[in-house]
């Protein structure tokens, strides 16, 4: 029989894996901020949407049901938040995995079987229903959706002082009879090197967020300023293997599946090549099958090759060049790639080298 310590380790390890997976997704699909042309630097826009990602894990077996990102600009829709998108995808996956029986009504299905289990014990919140993880505390719209879906457990990385907190009020008012839990990620009680490293990364991010608060950066833009921390998390995640998990038995089986699913969704290679992946995150980014910047990166490189870098204003994929640089800011005589200045010839060679991988 599992002890409370076993359950605490299981929870912390799963939370650490979800944390690293979310930050790796953010790193690979980072949407660089675009400054307003009218000079409003405090609220930049983005090509696809805000840098807010979410994932859903099936508590029964550790499967990552879905991993999505905010796409409000790509779809020109204010409802395309990461939580909305990930829940829609997770509902579709559960429908395939555990379809509704003919004797069960639709209402009973989503109220009791989709993402929910009625248990009250700590183990029930880890083994029944599902857990949603978000990089930023859900807004009122997304908090309501999470509650309507009766998601057993909700965890967020960073608190949103502007739009957060709605889950608690709505739960108490409308869904008080359901056994659900909600809170900020807490890895302070680390029980393994993996959890401890994730905790250290999370603590470093928290300290930087405090500084951003002092600079009056709004909460929804926090991750625009944390690209370096995302890279650190991604490089560490590349090296994590099943052998690094401290859980045993069924808990280890579930967390092993979570790790494998997250690596597959982030296109992180097998253990025998993780070192080269950590050194060269570019390949993972470009090989990421659903990465939204691939077509844009190909478009950008083609204009560099044609010597018309100043004739179009678009943004290179952030990982393709090591940093987000607008082509309109580049000169054929002095093009910046990463931290080094390349000659026009070398710039064309770089573009030629990576262009075939973008097809």
PDB file of C-alpha atoms in Angstrom, residues 89 100 114 208 214 265 311 319 332 336 356:
ATOM      1  CA  UNK A  89      -8.186  18.764 -27.540  1.00  0.00           C
ATOM      2  CA  UNK A 100     -19.382   7.447 -23.501  1.00  0.00           C
ATOM      3  CA  UNK A 114     -14.458  13.059 -18.442  1.00  0.00           C
ATOM      4  CA  UNK A 208      12.781  37.523 -11.938  1.00  0.00           C
ATOM      5  CA  UNK A 214       8.693  46.344 -10.029  1.00  0.00           C
ATOM      6  CA  UNK A 265       5.235  16.421 -28.101  1.00  0.00           C
ATOM      7  CA  UNK A 311      12.211  44.759 -48.548  1.00  0.00           C
ATOM      8  CA  UNK A 319      15.288  29.668 -32.226  1.00  0.00           C
ATOM      9  CA  UNK A 332      22.783  42.848 -45.832  1.00  0.00           C
ATOM     10  CA  UNK A 336      23.046  39.728 -36.628  1.00  0.00           C
ATOM     11  CA  UNK A 356      16.273  22.436 -46.518  1.00  0.00           C
TER      12      UNK A 356
END
